[in-house]
Coordinates of N, CA and C in Angstrom, one line a residue:
M1 N -95.6 69.5 -170.0 CA -95.9 68.3 -169.3 C -95.9 68.6 -167.8
P2 N -97.0 68.4 -167.1 CA -97.1 68.8 -165.7 C -96.3 67.9 -164.8
D3 N -95.8 68.6 -163.7 CA -95.1 67.9 -162.7 C -96.2 67.5 -161.6
Y4 N -95.7 66.7 -160.7 CA -96.7 66.2 -159.7 C -96.2 66.4 -158.3
Q5 N -97.1 66.9 -157.4 CA -96.8 67.0 -156.0 C -97.1 65.7 -155.3
R6 N -96.2 65.2 -154.6 CA -96.3 63.9 -153.9 C -97.2 64.0 -152.7
I7 N -98.2 63.1 -152.6 CA -99.0 62.9 -151.5 C -98.8 61.5 -150.9
L8 N -98.3 61.4 -149.7 CA -98.1 60.1 -149.0 C -99.2 59.9 -148.1
V9 N -99.9 58.8 -148.3 CA -101.1 58.5 -147.5 C -100.7 57.3 -146.6
V10 N -100.7 57.5 -145.3 CA -100.2 56.6 -144.3 C -101.3 56.1 -143.4
S11 N -101.4 54.8 -143.2 CA -102.4 54.3 -142.3 C -102.0 54.3 -140.9
T12 N -102.9 54.5 -140.0 CA -102.6 54.5 -138.6 C -102.2 53.1 -138.1
A13 N -102.5 52.1 -138.9 CA -102.1 50.7 -138.6 C -100.8 50.4 -139.1
T14 N -100.0 51.3 -139.7 CA -98.7 51.0 -140.2 C -97.7 50.6 -139.1
A15 N -97.0 49.5 -139.4 CA -96.0 49.0 -138.4 C -94.8 50.0 -138.2
E16 N -94.2 50.0 -137.1 CA -93.1 50.9 -136.7 C -92.0 50.8 -137.7
A17 N -91.6 49.6 -138.1 CA -90.5 49.4 -139.0 C -90.7 50.1 -140.4
D18 N -92.0 50.0 -140.8 CA -92.3 50.7 -142.1 C -92.3 52.3 -141.9
L19 N -92.7 52.7 -140.7 CA -92.7 54.1 -140.5 C -91.2 54.7 -140.4
L20 N -90.3 53.9 -139.8 CA -88.9 54.3 -139.8 C -88.3 54.4 -141.1
R21 N -88.7 53.5 -142.0 CA -88.2 53.6 -143.4 C -88.8 54.8 -144.1
L22 N -90.0 55.1 -143.8 CA -90.6 56.3 -144.4 C -89.9 57.6 -143.9
R23 N -89.6 57.6 -142.6 CA -88.9 58.7 -142.0 C -87.6 59.0 -142.7
R24 N -86.9 58.0 -143.1 CA -85.6 58.2 -143.8 C -85.8 58.8 -145.1
D25 N -86.9 58.5 -145.8 CA -87.1 59.0 -147.2 C -88.0 60.2 -147.2
L26 N -88.4 60.7 -146.1 CA -89.5 61.7 -146.1 C -89.0 63.1 -146.6
G27 N -87.8 63.4 -146.5 CA -87.3 64.7 -146.9 C -87.5 65.8 -145.9
R28 N -87.3 67.0 -146.3 CA -87.3 68.1 -145.4 C -88.6 68.9 -145.4
D29 N -89.1 69.2 -144.2 CA -90.2 70.1 -144.0 C -91.5 69.7 -144.8
P30 N -92.0 68.4 -144.6 CA -93.2 68.1 -145.2 C -94.4 68.7 -144.5
V31 N -95.6 68.7 -145.2 CA -96.8 69.1 -144.6 C -97.5 67.8 -144.1
V32 N -97.7 67.7 -142.8 CA -98.3 66.5 -142.2 C -99.7 66.8 -141.7
L33 N -100.6 66.0 -142.2 CA -102.0 66.2 -141.7 C -102.4 64.9 -140.9
A34 N -102.9 65.0 -139.7 CA -103.3 63.9 -138.9 C -104.5 64.2 -138.0
P35 N -105.3 63.2 -137.7 CA -106.4 63.5 -136.8 C -105.9 63.5 -135.4
P36 N -106.6 64.1 -134.5 CA -106.2 64.1 -133.1 C -106.6 62.8 -132.3
T37 N -106.0 61.7 -132.7 CA -106.2 60.4 -132.1 C -104.9 59.8 -131.6
P38 N -105.0 58.9 -130.6 CA -103.8 58.2 -130.2 C -103.0 57.5 -131.3
E39 N -103.8 56.8 -132.1 CA -103.2 56.0 -133.2 C -102.4 56.9 -134.2
A40 N -103.0 58.1 -134.5 CA -102.3 59.0 -135.4 C -101.1 59.6 -134.7
R41 N -101.2 59.9 -133.4 CA -100.1 60.4 -132.6 C -98.9 59.5 -132.6
R42 N -99.2 58.2 -132.5 CA -98.1 57.2 -132.6 C -97.3 57.3 -133.9
V43 N -98.1 57.4 -135.0 CA -97.4 57.5 -136.3 C -96.6 58.8 -136.4
V44 N -97.1 59.9 -135.9 CA -96.4 61.2 -136.0 C -95.2 61.2 -135.1
D45 N -95.3 60.5 -134.0 CA -94.1 60.5 -133.1 C -93.0 59.6 -133.7
V46 N -93.3 58.5 -134.4 CA -92.3 57.7 -135.0 C -91.7 58.5 -136.2
L47 N -92.5 59.2 -136.9 CA -91.9 59.9 -138.1 C -91.2 61.2 -137.6
Q48 N -91.3 61.6 -136.4 CA -90.6 62.7 -135.8 C -90.9 64.0 -136.6
V49 N -92.2 64.3 -136.8 CA -92.6 65.4 -137.6 C -93.6 66.2 -136.8
T50 N -93.9 67.4 -137.2 CA -94.9 68.2 -136.6 C -96.2 68.2 -137.5
A51 N -97.3 67.7 -136.9 CA -98.5 67.5 -137.7 C -99.5 68.6 -137.4
Q52 N -100.3 68.9 -138.4 CA -101.4 69.8 -138.3 C -102.7 69.0 -138.0
A53 N -103.4 69.3 -136.9 CA -104.5 68.5 -136.6 C -105.7 68.8 -137.6
E54 N -106.2 67.7 -138.2 CA -107.3 67.8 -139.1 C -108.4 66.8 -138.6
R55 N -109.4 67.4 -138.0 CA -110.5 66.6 -137.4 C -111.3 65.8 -138.4
L56 N -111.3 66.3 -139.7 CA -112.0 65.5 -140.7 C -111.4 64.2 -141.0
L57 N -110.1 64.0 -140.6 CA -109.5 62.7 -140.8 C -109.8 61.7 -139.8
M58 N -110.5 62.0 -138.7 CA -110.9 61.1 -137.7 C -111.8 60.0 -138.2
P59 N -111.6 58.8 -137.7 CA -112.5 57.7 -138.2 C -113.9 57.9 -137.8
V60 N -114.8 57.5 -138.6 CA -116.3 57.6 -138.3 C -116.9 56.3 -138.6
R61 N -118.0 56.0 -137.8 CA -118.6 54.7 -137.9 C -119.6 54.7 -139.1
S62 N -120.3 55.8 -139.3 CA -121.2 55.9 -140.4 C -120.8 57.1 -141.3
P63 N -119.9 56.9 -142.3 CA -119.5 58.0 -143.1 C -120.6 58.5 -144.0
Q64 N -120.6 59.8 -144.2 CA -121.5 60.5 -145.1 C -121.2 60.0 -146.5
V65 N -122.2 60.2 -147.4 CA -122.0 59.8 -148.8 C -120.9 60.5 -149.5
D66 N -120.7 61.8 -149.1 CA -119.7 62.6 -149.8 C -118.4 62.7 -148.9
R67 N -118.2 61.8 -148.0 CA -117.0 61.8 -147.2 C -115.7 61.8 -148.0
G68 N -115.6 61.0 -149.0 CA -114.4 61.0 -149.9 C -114.1 62.3 -150.5
H69 N -115.1 63.0 -150.9 CA -114.9 64.4 -151.5 C -114.5 65.4 -150.4
Q70 N -115.1 65.2 -149.2 CA -114.7 66.1 -148.1 C -113.2 65.9 -147.8
L71 N -112.7 64.6 -147.7 CA -111.3 64.3 -147.4 C -110.4 64.9 -148.6
D72 N -110.9 64.7 -149.8 CA -110.1 65.2 -150.9 C -110.0 66.7 -150.9
H73 N -111.0 67.4 -150.6 CA -111.0 68.9 -150.5 C -110.0 69.3 -149.4
A74 N -110.1 68.7 -148.2 CA -109.2 69.0 -147.1 C -107.7 68.9 -147.5
V75 N -107.4 67.7 -148.1 CA -106.0 67.4 -148.5 C -105.5 68.4 -149.5
R76 N -106.4 68.7 -150.5 CA -106.0 69.6 -151.6 C -105.8 71.0 -151.1
E77 N -106.6 71.4 -150.1 CA -106.6 72.8 -149.6 C -105.2 73.0 -148.9
H78 N -104.8 72.0 -148.1 CA -103.5 72.1 -147.5 C -102.3 72.0 -148.5
A79 N -102.5 71.1 -149.5 CA -101.4 71.0 -150.5 C -101.2 72.2 -151.3
L80 N -102.3 72.9 -151.7 CA -102.2 74.0 -152.6 C -101.5 75.2 -151.9
R81 N -101.4 75.2 -150.6 CA -100.8 76.4 -150.0 C -99.3 76.4 -150.3
D82 N -98.7 75.3 -150.6 CA -97.3 75.2 -151.0 C -97.2 74.0 -151.9
R83 N -97.3 74.2 -153.2 CA -97.4 73.1 -154.2 C -96.1 72.3 -154.3
F84 N -95.0 72.8 -153.6 CA -93.8 72.1 -153.8 C -93.2 71.5 -152.6
R85 N -94.2 71.2 -151.6 CA -93.8 70.4 -150.4 C -94.5 69.1 -150.5
V86 N -93.9 68.1 -149.9 CA -94.5 66.8 -149.8 C -95.6 66.9 -148.8
V87 N -96.7 66.2 -149.0 CA -97.9 66.2 -148.1 C -98.0 64.8 -147.6
V88 N -98.1 64.6 -146.2 CA -98.3 63.3 -145.6 C -99.6 63.4 -144.9
V89 N -100.5 62.4 -145.3 CA -101.8 62.3 -144.7 C -101.9 61.0 -143.9
V90 N -102.2 61.2 -142.6 CA -102.3 60.0 -141.7 C -103.7 59.9 -141.3
T91 N -104.3 58.7 -141.5 CA -105.7 58.4 -141.2 C -105.9 56.9 -141.1
D92 N -107.1 56.6 -140.8 CA -107.5 55.2 -140.6 C -107.7 54.5 -142.0
P93 N -107.5 53.2 -142.1 CA -107.6 52.5 -143.4 C -108.9 52.7 -144.1
A94 N -110.0 52.8 -143.4 CA -111.3 53.0 -144.1 C -111.4 54.4 -144.8
S95 N -110.9 55.4 -144.1 CA -110.8 56.8 -144.7 C -109.9 56.8 -145.8
I96 N -108.8 56.1 -145.8 CA -107.8 56.0 -146.9 C -108.5 55.6 -148.2
I97 N -109.3 54.5 -148.1 CA -110.0 54.0 -149.3 C -110.9 55.1 -149.9
L98 N -111.7 55.8 -149.0 CA -112.6 56.8 -149.5 C -111.8 58.0 -150.1
L99 N -110.7 58.3 -149.5 CA -109.8 59.5 -150.0 C -109.2 59.1 -151.3
L100 N -108.7 58.0 -151.5 CA -108.0 57.6 -152.7 C -108.9 57.5 -153.9
R101 N -110.1 57.1 -153.6 CA -111.1 57.0 -154.7 C -111.4 58.3 -155.4
V102 N -111.2 59.4 -154.6 CA -111.5 60.7 -155.2 C -110.2 61.5 -155.5
L103 N -109.2 61.3 -154.6 CA -108.0 62.1 -154.8 C -107.2 61.6 -156.0
A104 N -107.1 60.3 -156.2 CA -106.4 59.7 -157.4 C -107.0 58.5 -158.0
P105 N -108.2 58.7 -158.6 CA -108.9 57.5 -159.1 C -108.2 56.9 -160.3
D106 N -107.4 57.6 -161.0 CA -106.7 57.1 -162.2 C -105.3 56.6 -161.9
Q107 N -104.9 56.6 -160.6 CA -103.5 56.2 -160.3 C -103.6 54.9 -159.5
L108 N -102.7 54.0 -159.8 CA -102.7 52.7 -159.1 C -102.0 52.9 -157.8
A109 N -102.6 52.3 -156.8 CA -102.0 52.3 -155.5 C -100.6 51.6 -155.5
T110 N -99.6 52.1 -154.8 CA -98.3 51.5 -154.8 C -98.2 50.3 -154.0
G111 N -99.1 50.1 -153.1 CA -99.1 49.0 -152.2 C -98.1 49.2 -151.0
G112 N -98.1 48.3 -150.1 CA -97.2 48.5 -149.0 C -97.8 49.4 -147.9
A113 N -96.9 49.8 -147.0 CA -97.4 50.6 -145.9 C -97.8 52.0 -146.2
V114 N -97.3 52.6 -147.3 CA -97.5 53.9 -147.7 C -98.0 54.0 -149.1
T115 N -99.1 54.6 -149.4 CA -99.6 54.8 -150.8 C -99.2 56.2 -151.2
V116 N -98.5 56.2 -152.4 CA -97.9 57.4 -152.9 C -98.7 57.8 -154.2
V117 N -99.3 59.0 -154.1 CA -100.1 59.4 -155.3 C -99.5 60.8 -155.6
G118 N -100.0 61.4 -156.7 CA -99.5 62.7 -157.1 C -100.7 63.6 -157.6
I119 N -100.6 64.9 -157.3 CA -101.5 65.8 -157.9 C -100.8 66.7 -158.8
A120 N -101.4 66.8 -160.0 CA -100.7 67.6 -161.0 C -100.5 69.1 -160.6
R121 N -99.4 69.6 -160.9 CA -99.1 71.0 -160.5 C -98.3 71.7 -161.7
G122 N -98.5 73.0 -161.8 CA -97.7 73.7 -162.8 C -96.3 73.9 -162.3
E123 N -95.5 74.4 -163.2 CA -94.1 74.7 -162.9 C -94.0 75.9 -161.9
R124 N -92.9 76.0 -161.2 CA -92.7 77.1 -160.3 C -92.7 78.4 -161.1
P125 N -93.4 79.4 -160.7 CA -93.5 80.7 -161.4 C -92.1 81.4 -161.4
V126 N -91.9 82.2 -162.4 CA -90.7 83.1 -162.5 C -91.0 84.3 -161.7
V127 N -90.1 84.6 -160.8 CA -90.2 85.8 -160.0 C -89.6 87.0 -160.8
V128 N -90.5 87.7 -161.5 CA -90.0 88.7 -162.4 C -89.3 89.8 -161.7
R129 N -89.8 90.2 -160.5 CA -89.1 91.3 -159.7 C -87.7 90.9 -159.4
R130 N -87.4 89.7 -159.0 CA -86.1 89.3 -158.7 C -85.2 89.2 -160.0
A131 N -85.8 88.8 -161.1 CA -85.0 88.8 -162.3 C -84.7 90.2 -162.8
L132 N -85.6 91.1 -162.7 CA -85.3 92.5 -163.0 C -84.2 93.1 -162.1
L133 N -84.3 92.8 -160.9 CA -83.3 93.4 -159.9 C -81.9 92.9 -160.2
L134 N -81.8 91.5 -160.5 CA -80.5 91.0 -160.8 C -80.0 91.5 -162.1
G135 N -80.9 91.7 -163.1 CA -80.5 92.3 -164.4 C -80.0 93.7 -164.2
L136 N -80.7 94.4 -163.4 CA -80.3 95.8 -163.1 C -78.9 95.9 -162.5
V137 N -78.7 95.0 -161.5 CA -77.4 95.0 -160.8 C -76.2 94.6 -161.8
V138 N -76.5 93.6 -162.6 CA -75.4 93.1 -163.6 C -75.2 94.2 -164.6
G139 N -76.3 94.9 -165.1 CA -76.2 95.9 -166.0 C -75.4 97.1 -165.5
V140 N -75.6 97.5 -164.3 CA -74.9 98.6 -163.7 C -73.4 98.2 -163.6
A141 N -73.2 96.9 -163.2 CA -71.8 96.5 -163.1 C -71.1 96.5 -164.4
V142 N -71.8 96.2 -165.5 CA -71.2 96.3 -166.8 C -70.8 97.8 -167.1
G143 N -71.6 98.7 -166.8 CA -71.3 100.1 -167.0 C -70.2 100.6 -166.2
V144 N -70.0 100.1 -165.0 CA -68.9 100.5 -164.1 C -67.6 100.0 -164.5
V145 N -67.6 98.7 -164.9 CA -66.3 98.1 -165.3 C -65.7 98.8 -166.5
Q146 N -64.4 99.0 -166.4 CA -63.7 99.8 -167.4 C -63.4 99.0 -168.7
Q147 N -63.5 97.7 -168.7 CA -63.2 96.9 -169.9 C -64.5 96.9 -170.8
P148 N -64.3 97.2 -172.1 CA -65.5 97.2 -173.0 C -66.0 95.7 -173.2
G149 N -65.2 94.7 -173.0 CA -65.6 93.4 -173.2 C -66.6 92.9 -172.1
A150 N -66.7 93.7 -171.0 CA -67.6 93.3 -169.9 C -69.0 93.3 -170.3
I151 N -69.3 94.2 -171.3 CA -70.7 94.3 -171.7 C -71.2 93.0 -172.4
L152 N -70.3 92.1 -172.8 CA -70.6 90.8 -173.3 C -70.4 89.7 -172.3
V153 N -69.3 89.8 -171.5 CA -68.9 88.8 -170.6 C -69.9 88.6 -169.5
L154 N -70.3 89.6 -168.8 CA -71.1 89.5 -167.6 C -72.5 89.0 -168.0
P155 N -73.2 89.7 -168.9 CA -74.5 89.2 -169.3 C -74.4 87.8 -170.0
G156 N -73.3 87.6 -170.7 CA -73.2 86.3 -171.3 C -73.0 85.1 -170.3
A157 N -72.4 85.4 -169.2 CA -72.2 84.4 -168.1 C -73.6 84.1 -167.5
V158 N -74.4 85.2 -167.3 CA -75.7 85.0 -166.7 C -76.6 84.2 -167.7
L159 N -76.5 84.6 -169.0 CA -77.2 83.9 -170.0 C -76.9 82.4 -170.1
L160 N -75.6 82.1 -170.0 CA -75.1 80.7 -170.0 C -75.7 79.9 -168.8
A161 N -75.6 80.5 -167.7 CA -76.1 79.9 -166.5 C -77.6 79.6 -166.6
G162 N -78.3 80.6 -167.2 CA -79.8 80.4 -167.4 C -80.1 79.3 -168.3
V163 N -79.3 79.2 -169.4 CA -79.6 78.1 -170.4 C -79.3 76.7 -169.7
L164 N -78.3 76.6 -168.9 CA -78.0 75.4 -168.3 C -79.0 75.0 -167.3
L165 N -79.5 75.9 -166.5 CA -80.5 75.6 -165.5 C -81.9 75.3 -166.1
V166 N -82.2 75.9 -167.2 CA -83.5 75.6 -167.9 C -83.6 74.1 -168.3
L167 N -82.4 73.5 -168.5 CA -82.4 72.1 -168.8 C -82.6 71.2 -167.6
V168 N -82.6 71.7 -166.4 CA -82.8 70.9 -165.2 C -84.2 71.2 -164.7
P169 N -85.1 70.3 -164.8 CA -86.5 70.5 -164.4 C -86.7 71.2 -163.0
R170 N -85.9 70.8 -162.0 CA -86.1 71.3 -160.7 C -85.7 72.8 -160.6
W171 N -84.8 73.2 -161.4 CA -84.2 74.6 -161.4 C -84.7 75.4 -162.6
R172 N -85.6 74.9 -163.3 CA -86.0 75.6 -164.6 C -86.5 77.0 -164.3
H173 N -87.2 77.2 -163.2 CA -87.7 78.6 -163.0 C -86.6 79.6 -162.7
V174 N -85.5 79.1 -162.1 CA -84.3 79.9 -161.8 C -83.6 80.2 -163.2
G175 N -83.6 79.2 -164.0 CA -83.0 79.4 -165.3 C -83.7 80.5 -166.1
R176 N -85.0 80.5 -166.1 CA -85.8 81.5 -166.8 C -85.6 82.9 -166.2
E177 N -85.5 82.9 -164.9 CA -85.2 84.2 -164.3 C -83.8 84.7 -164.7
L178 N -82.8 83.9 -164.9 CA -81.5 84.3 -165.3 C -81.6 84.8 -166.8
L179 N -82.4 84.1 -167.6 CA -82.5 84.5 -169.0 C -83.1 85.9 -169.1
V180 N -84.1 86.2 -168.3 CA -84.7 87.5 -168.2 C -83.6 88.5 -167.7
A181 N -82.9 88.1 -166.7 CA -81.9 89.0 -166.1 C -80.8 89.4 -167.1
A182 N -80.4 88.4 -167.9 CA -79.4 88.6 -168.9 C -79.8 89.6 -169.9
G183 N -81.0 89.5 -170.4 CA -81.6 90.5 -171.3 C -81.6 91.9 -170.7
V184 N -82.1 92.0 -169.5 CA -82.2 93.3 -168.8 C -80.8 93.9 -168.6
A185 N -79.8 93.0 -168.2 CA -78.4 93.4 -168.0 C -77.8 94.0 -169.2
A186 N -78.1 93.4 -170.4 CA -77.5 93.8 -171.6 C -78.0 95.2 -172.0
V187 N -79.3 95.4 -171.8 CA -80.0 96.7 -172.1 C -79.5 97.8 -171.2
V188 N -79.5 97.5 -169.9 CA -79.0 98.5 -168.9 C -77.6 98.8 -169.1
G189 N -76.7 97.8 -169.3 CA -75.3 98.0 -169.6 C -75.1 98.9 -170.7
L190 N -75.8 98.7 -171.8 CA -75.6 99.5 -173.0 C -76.0 101.0 -172.7
M191 N -77.1 101.1 -172.0 CA -77.6 102.5 -171.6 C -76.6 103.2 -170.7
V192 N -76.0 102.5 -169.8 CA -75.0 103.1 -168.9 C -73.8 103.5 -169.6
V193 N -73.3 102.6 -170.5 CA -72.1 102.9 -171.3 C -72.4 104.1 -172.3
A194 N -73.5 104.0 -172.9 CA -73.9 105.0 -173.9 C -74.0 106.4 -173.3
G195 N -74.4 106.5 -172.0 CA -74.6 107.7 -171.3 C -73.3 108.2 -170.6
S196 N -72.3 107.4 -170.7 CA -71.0 107.8 -170.0 C -70.1 108.6 -170.9
A197 N -69.0 109.1 -170.3 CA -68.0 109.9 -171.1 C -67.2 108.9 -172.0
R198 N -67.3 107.6 -171.7 CA -66.4 106.7 -172.5 C -67.0 106.4 -173.9
F199 N -68.2 106.8 -174.1 CA -68.9 106.5 -175.4 C -69.2 107.8 -176.2
P200 N -68.8 107.9 -177.5 CA -68.3 106.8 -178.3 C -66.8 106.7 -178.3
A201 N -66.1 107.8 -177.8 CA -64.7 107.9 -178.0 C -63.9 106.7 -177.4
G202 N -64.4 106.2 -176.2 CA -63.7 105.1 -175.6 C -63.9 103.7 -176.3
W203 N -64.8 103.7 -177.3 CA -65.1 102.5 -178.0 C -64.6 102.5 -179.4

């Protein structure tokens, strides 16, 4: 089941009280796109964020036929650079209508000062290199520890943490990395112990 990246579309006509409420709920380090206009600057200043200037979001008197698709492409291009950050789009009411028709034609507008839509995104990828490194470290630790039970306890703890985190959608990618690390740790630990002077006499 796909997750969704939040896109917050804010009108340059939004009242300051609504912007203050949005600022409290905005979260950390959003991607903010705004045209270089005084109206957009007012919104950005109230939100207290750093905006990336996007000239395509500037209001036009005679929009081109494909303006909605142009706006959609610009927003998606910025969003896809980091699929796990909130994107805030500040533009005029007319451009918002054209953008939403293409960006989220199957999603109902939430109404109010801010329209919240979502773009489907995949889950966070598993960083295999980090999982292998962690597994290697735990595996070597298993081989160094003098207690035979460590070969089960240390990888088992990593495995348990991985299983628990897999159940939490936000941390599922970390859980999967820990599962990989647990398997690597068990194999490395066995190899280190088998190659040491403690095996088989010490076991």
